[in-house]
Amino acid sequence: MAAYNKTDLERRMAGSIDALHHDLQGLRTGRASTSLLDPVQIEVYGARMPINQIATVSVPEPRMISVQVWDKTNVGPVDKAIRAAGLGLNPIVDGQTLRLPIPELTEERRKELAKLASKYAEGARIAARNVRRDGMDTLKADEKKGEISEDERKRHETDVQKLTDKTIADIDSLASSKEKEILGK
C-alpha cells in the first residue's frame, strides 16, 4: 500500500502556519501580555520546557510582566532564557520573581520586533519545505516499490508543490501583516 498521504501533508503544512501564528501573537506592540513569553523555552530538569510550566506569568501593570518562578534553583535559567529569546526584554531579578518592564516602542525596538517576526516566518517556511521534502521522498519511495506509476508520482508531486506554494504564500501574508502592524504602517 502506498505510504503517500495528502491529508497528513496538509495537516503538517497547516501546523507550520499555526505555529507561526502562535509565535507572532507573542510579538506585541507596546502593551504587556503573557503571550509575549510563549516562545521562551527554558532548559531545566534535563529538558526544554515552556515558561508557564515552571513559573506563574502575570501582568500586574500595563507595561510590566511578572514571572514568579516556583523553584528558586530555576531563577537563573529562566532569566538566561528570557534574555536569549531575542525579545528585547531585560528581567530584573527580585528573589524568585522576575520583573520584565516592557520598553517603549522606539523605532529601533520596532525594527527589532520586525526582524524577529521575519525570523519566525523563515522558520515556518523551512518547516513547510521540510514537509514538502518528506512528501516528495515518500512519493519516490512508493514509485520505487511499484505501488504507484511515474505519472501518478508526477501528478502527486505537482499537488504537493501547489500545497507548499499556497502555504508559503499564507506564511508571507501573515508575516507581512504583522511587520506592518509592528512598524505602524
PDB file of C-alpha atoms in Angstrom, residues 39-179:
ATOM      1  CA  PRO A  39       8.207  31.332  22.591  1.00  0.00           C
ATOM      2  CA  VAL A  40      10.603  31.194  25.574  1.00  0.00           C
ATOM      3  CA  GLN A  41      11.839  27.666  26.306  1.00  0.00           C
ATOM      4  CA  ILE A  42      13.867  27.004  29.478  1.00  0.00           C
ATOM      5  CA  GLU A  43      16.417  24.233  29.882  1.00  0.00           C
ATOM      6  CA  VAL A  44      15.571  22.717  33.291  1.00  0.00           C
ATOM      7  CA  TYR A  45      15.462  19.215  34.740  1.00  0.00           C
ATOM      8  CA  GLY A  46      17.257  17.910  31.646  1.00  0.00           C
ATOM      9  CA  ALA A  47      14.511  19.035  29.242  1.00  0.00           C
ATOM     10  CA  ARG A  48      13.294  22.137  27.425  1.00  0.00           C
ATOM     11  CA  MET A  49      10.061  23.443  28.896  1.00  0.00           C
ATOM     12  CA  PRO A  50       7.795  26.403  28.211  1.00  0.00           C
ATOM     13  CA  ILE A  51       7.951  29.091  30.862  1.00  0.00           C
ATOM     14  CA  ASN A  52       4.369  28.504  32.023  1.00  0.00           C
ATOM     15  CA  GLN A  53       5.347  25.011  33.229  1.00  0.00           C
ATOM     16  CA  ILE A  54       7.908  26.272  35.733  1.00  0.00           C
ATOM     17  CA  ALA A  55       6.568  29.695  36.698  1.00  0.00           C
ATOM     18  CA  THR A  56       3.448  31.805  37.019  1.00  0.00           C
ATOM     19  CA  VAL A  57       3.352  34.587  34.437  1.00  0.00           C
ATOM     20  CA  SER A  58       1.146  37.610  35.110  1.00  0.00           C
ATOM     21  CA  VAL A  59       0.679  41.210  34.030  1.00  0.00           C
ATOM     22  CA  PRO A  60       0.371  43.397  37.152  1.00  0.00           C
ATOM     23  CA  GLU A  61       0.694  46.653  35.182  1.00  0.00           C
ATOM     24  CA  PRO A  62       0.127  47.594  31.533  1.00  0.00           C
ATOM     25  CA  ARG A  63       3.880  47.849  30.889  1.00  0.00           C
ATOM     26  CA  MET A  64       5.192  45.127  33.237  1.00  0.00           C
ATOM     27  CA  ILE A  65       5.256  41.327  33.168  1.00  0.00           C
ATOM     28  CA  SER A  66       5.867  39.417  36.381  1.00  0.00           C
ATOM     29  CA  VAL A  67       7.306  35.896  36.365  1.00  0.00           C
ATOM     30  CA  GLN A  68       7.047  34.060  39.696  1.00  0.00           C
ATOM     31  CA  VAL A  69       9.397  31.048  39.456  1.00  0.00           C
ATOM     32  CA  TRP A  70       8.205  28.115  41.564  1.00  0.00           C
ATOM     33  CA  ASP A  71      11.617  26.559  42.256  1.00  0.00           C
ATOM     34  CA  LYS A  72      14.329  29.053  43.240  1.00  0.00           C
ATOM     35  CA  THR A  73      17.021  26.946  41.526  1.00  0.00           C
ATOM     36  CA  ASN A  74      15.334  27.743  38.195  1.00  0.00           C
ATOM     37  CA  VAL A  75      15.535  31.547  38.527  1.00  0.00           C
ATOM     38  CA  GLY A  76      18.914  31.692  36.752  1.00  0.00           C
ATOM     39  CA  PRO A  77      17.901  29.502  33.790  1.00  0.00           C
ATOM     40  CA  VAL A  78      14.614  31.451  33.382  1.00  0.00           C
ATOM     41  CA  ASP A  79      16.497  34.786  33.419  1.00  0.00           C
ATOM     42  CA  LYS A  80      19.021  33.447  30.892  1.00  0.00           C
ATOM     43  CA  ALA A  81      16.314  32.033  28.589  1.00  0.00           C
ATOM     44  CA  ILE A  82      14.318  35.290  28.556  1.00  0.00           C
ATOM     45  CA  ARG A  83      17.439  37.290  27.679  1.00  0.00           C
ATOM     46  CA  ALA A  84      18.453  34.770  24.988  1.00  0.00           C
ATOM     47  CA  ALA A  85      14.979  34.698  23.383  1.00  0.00           C
ATOM     48  CA  GLY A  86      15.700  37.897  21.458  1.00  0.00           C
ATOM     49  CA  LEU A  87      12.563  39.652  22.685  1.00  0.00           C
ATOM     50  CA  GLY A  88      14.465  42.715  23.876  1.00  0.00           C
ATOM     51  CA  LEU A  89      13.368  42.162  27.474  1.00  0.00           C
ATOM     52  CA  ASN A  90      15.768  42.535  30.404  1.00  0.00           C
ATOM     53  CA  PRO A  91      14.493  40.823  33.539  1.00  0.00           C
ATOM     54  CA  ILE A  92      15.002  42.380  36.955  1.00  0.00           C
ATOM     55  CA  VAL A  93      15.523  39.556  39.455  1.00  0.00           C
ATOM     56  CA  ASP A  94      13.931  40.006  42.887  1.00  0.00           C
ATOM     57  CA  GLY A  95      14.190  36.725  44.786  1.00  0.00           C
ATOM     58  CA  GLN A  96      12.048  34.201  42.927  1.00  0.00           C
ATOM     59  CA  THR A  97      10.243  36.922  40.976  1.00  0.00           C
ATOM     60  CA  LEU A  98      11.453  38.354  37.695  1.00  0.00           C
ATOM     61  CA  ARG A  99      10.018  41.671  36.617  1.00  0.00           C
ATOM     62  CA  LEU A 100      10.092  42.446  32.928  1.00  0.00           C
ATOM     63  CA  PRO A 101       9.492  46.101  32.106  1.00  0.00           C
ATOM     64  CA  ILE A 102       8.156  46.465  28.577  1.00  0.00           C
ATOM     65  CA  PRO A 103      10.251  49.121  26.853  1.00  0.00           C
ATOM     66  CA  GLU A 104       8.683  51.976  24.925  1.00  0.00           C
ATOM     67  CA  LEU A 105       8.377  51.189  21.259  1.00  0.00           C
ATOM     68  CA  THR A 106      11.122  53.247  19.732  1.00  0.00           C
ATOM     69  CA  GLU A 107      11.896  52.980  16.047  1.00  0.00           C
ATOM     70  CA  GLU A 108      14.838  50.736  16.923  1.00  0.00           C
ATOM     71  CA  ARG A 109      12.632  48.439  19.025  1.00  0.00           C
ATOM     72  CA  ARG A 110      10.057  48.243  16.235  1.00  0.00           C
ATOM     73  CA  LYS A 111      12.787  47.203  13.798  1.00  0.00           C
ATOM     74  CA  GLU A 112      13.988  44.538  16.258  1.00  0.00           C
ATOM     75  CA  LEU A 113      10.465  43.141  16.546  1.00  0.00           C
ATOM     76  CA  ALA A 114      10.027  43.197  12.766  1.00  0.00           C
ATOM     77  CA  LYS A 115      13.297  41.259  12.420  1.00  0.00           C
ATOM     78  CA  LEU A 116      12.076  38.736  14.963  1.00  0.00           C
ATOM     79  CA  ALA A 117       8.804  38.358  13.030  1.00  0.00           C
ATOM     80  CA  SER A 118      10.852  37.703   9.865  1.00  0.00           C
ATOM     81  CA  LYS A 119      12.894  35.102  11.734  1.00  0.00           C
ATOM     82  CA  TYR A 120       9.725  33.319  12.862  1.00  0.00           C
ATOM     83  CA  ALA A 121       8.368  33.415   9.295  1.00  0.00           C
ATOM     84  CA  GLU A 122      11.570  31.928   7.912  1.00  0.00           C
ATOM     85  CA  GLY A 123      11.326  29.098  10.443  1.00  0.00           C
ATOM     86  CA  ALA A 124       7.767  28.401   9.273  1.00  0.00           C
ATOM     87  CA  ARG A 125       8.882  28.428   5.608  1.00  0.00           C
ATOM     88  CA  ILE A 126      11.628  25.938   6.436  1.00  0.00           C
ATOM     89  CA  ALA A 127       9.088  23.715   8.221  1.00  0.00           C
ATOM     90  CA  ALA A 128       6.797  23.813   5.165  1.00  0.00           C
ATOM     91  CA  ARG A 129       9.696  22.941   2.848  1.00  0.00           C
ATOM     92  CA  ASN A 130      10.656  20.033   5.112  1.00  0.00           C
ATOM     93  CA  VAL A 131       7.099  18.715   4.850  1.00  0.00           C
ATOM     94  CA  ARG A 132       7.326  19.056   1.054  1.00  0.00           C
ATOM     95  CA  ARG A 133      10.627  17.148   1.037  1.00  0.00           C
ATOM     96  CA  ASP A 134       9.107  14.365   3.145  1.00  0.00           C
ATOM     97  CA  GLY A 135       6.145  14.134   0.755  1.00  0.00           C
ATOM     98  CA  MET A 136       8.380  14.017  -2.314  1.00  0.00           C
ATOM     99  CA  ASP A 137      10.614  11.357  -0.738  1.00  0.00           C
ATOM    100  CA  THR A 138       7.564   9.256   0.125  1.00  0.00           C
ATOM    101  CA  LEU A 139       6.293   9.501  -3.446  1.00  0.00           C
ATOM    102  CA  LYS A 140       9.665   8.444  -4.869  1.00  0.00           C
ATOM    103  CA  ALA A 141       9.786   5.508  -2.450  1.00  0.00           C
ATOM    104  CA  ASP A 142       6.238   4.483  -3.420  1.00  0.00           C
ATOM    105  CA  GLU A 143       7.190   4.588  -7.109  1.00  0.00           C
ATOM    106  CA  LYS A 144      10.357   2.587  -6.450  1.00  0.00           C
ATOM    107  CA  LYS A 145       8.310  -0.099  -4.664  1.00  0.00           C
ATOM    108  CA  GLY A 146       5.962  -0.205  -7.655  1.00  0.00           C
ATOM    109  CA  GLU A 147       2.939   0.964  -5.663  1.00  0.00           C
ATOM    110  CA  ILE A 148       2.336   3.983  -7.915  1.00  0.00           C
ATOM    111  CA  SER A 149       3.238   4.745 -11.514  1.00  0.00           C
ATOM    112  CA  GLU A 150       5.597   7.500 -12.661  1.00  0.00           C
ATOM    113  CA  ASP A 151       2.620   9.524 -13.915  1.00  0.00           C
ATOM    114  CA  GLU A 152       0.867   9.259 -10.543  1.00  0.00           C
ATOM    115  CA  ARG A 153       4.075  10.316  -8.778  1.00  0.00           C
ATOM    116  CA  LYS A 154       4.434  13.368 -11.005  1.00  0.00           C
ATOM    117  CA  ARG A 155       0.766  14.302 -10.530  1.00  0.00           C
ATOM    118  CA  HIS A 156       1.075  13.976  -6.749  1.00  0.00           C
ATOM    119  CA  GLU A 157       4.357  15.928  -6.767  1.00  0.00           C
ATOM    120  CA  THR A 158       2.547  18.751  -8.556  1.00  0.00           C
ATOM    121  CA  ASP A 159      -0.153  18.688  -5.853  1.00  0.00           C
ATOM    122  CA  VAL A 160       2.481  18.756  -3.099  1.00  0.00           C
ATOM    123  CA  GLN A 161       4.231  21.705  -4.756  1.00  0.00           C
ATOM    124  CA  LYS A 162       0.945  23.615  -5.104  1.00  0.00           C
ATOM    125  CA  LEU A 163       0.183  22.967  -1.431  1.00  0.00           C
ATOM    126  CA  THR A 164       3.686  24.159  -0.486  1.00  0.00           C
ATOM    127  CA  ASP A 165       3.352  27.317  -2.607  1.00  0.00           C
ATOM    128  CA  LYS A 166      -0.016  28.123  -1.017  1.00  0.00           C
ATOM    129  CA  THR A 167       1.352  27.516   2.493  1.00  0.00           C
ATOM    130  CA  ILE A 168       4.383  29.731   1.900  1.00  0.00           C
ATOM    131  CA  ALA A 169       2.139  32.460   0.444  1.00  0.00           C
ATOM    132  CA  ASP A 170      -0.001  32.275   3.608  1.00  0.00           C
ATOM    133  CA  ILE A 171       3.138  32.476   5.764  1.00  0.00           C
ATOM    134  CA  ASP A 172       4.376  35.500   3.811  1.00  0.00           C
ATOM    135  CA  SER A 173       0.988  37.178   4.171  1.00  0.00           C
ATOM    136  CA  LEU A 174       0.887  36.602   7.937  1.00  0.00           C
ATOM    137  CA  ALA A 175       4.450  37.859   8.386  1.00  0.00           C
ATOM    138  CA  SER A 176       3.869  40.893   6.200  1.00  0.00           C
ATOM    139  CA  SER A 177       0.737  41.969   8.062  1.00  0.00           C
ATOM    140  CA  LYS A 178       2.482  41.540  11.435  1.00  0.00           C
ATOM    141  CA  GLU A 179       5.502  43.556  10.264  1.00  0.00           C
TER     142      GLU A 179
END
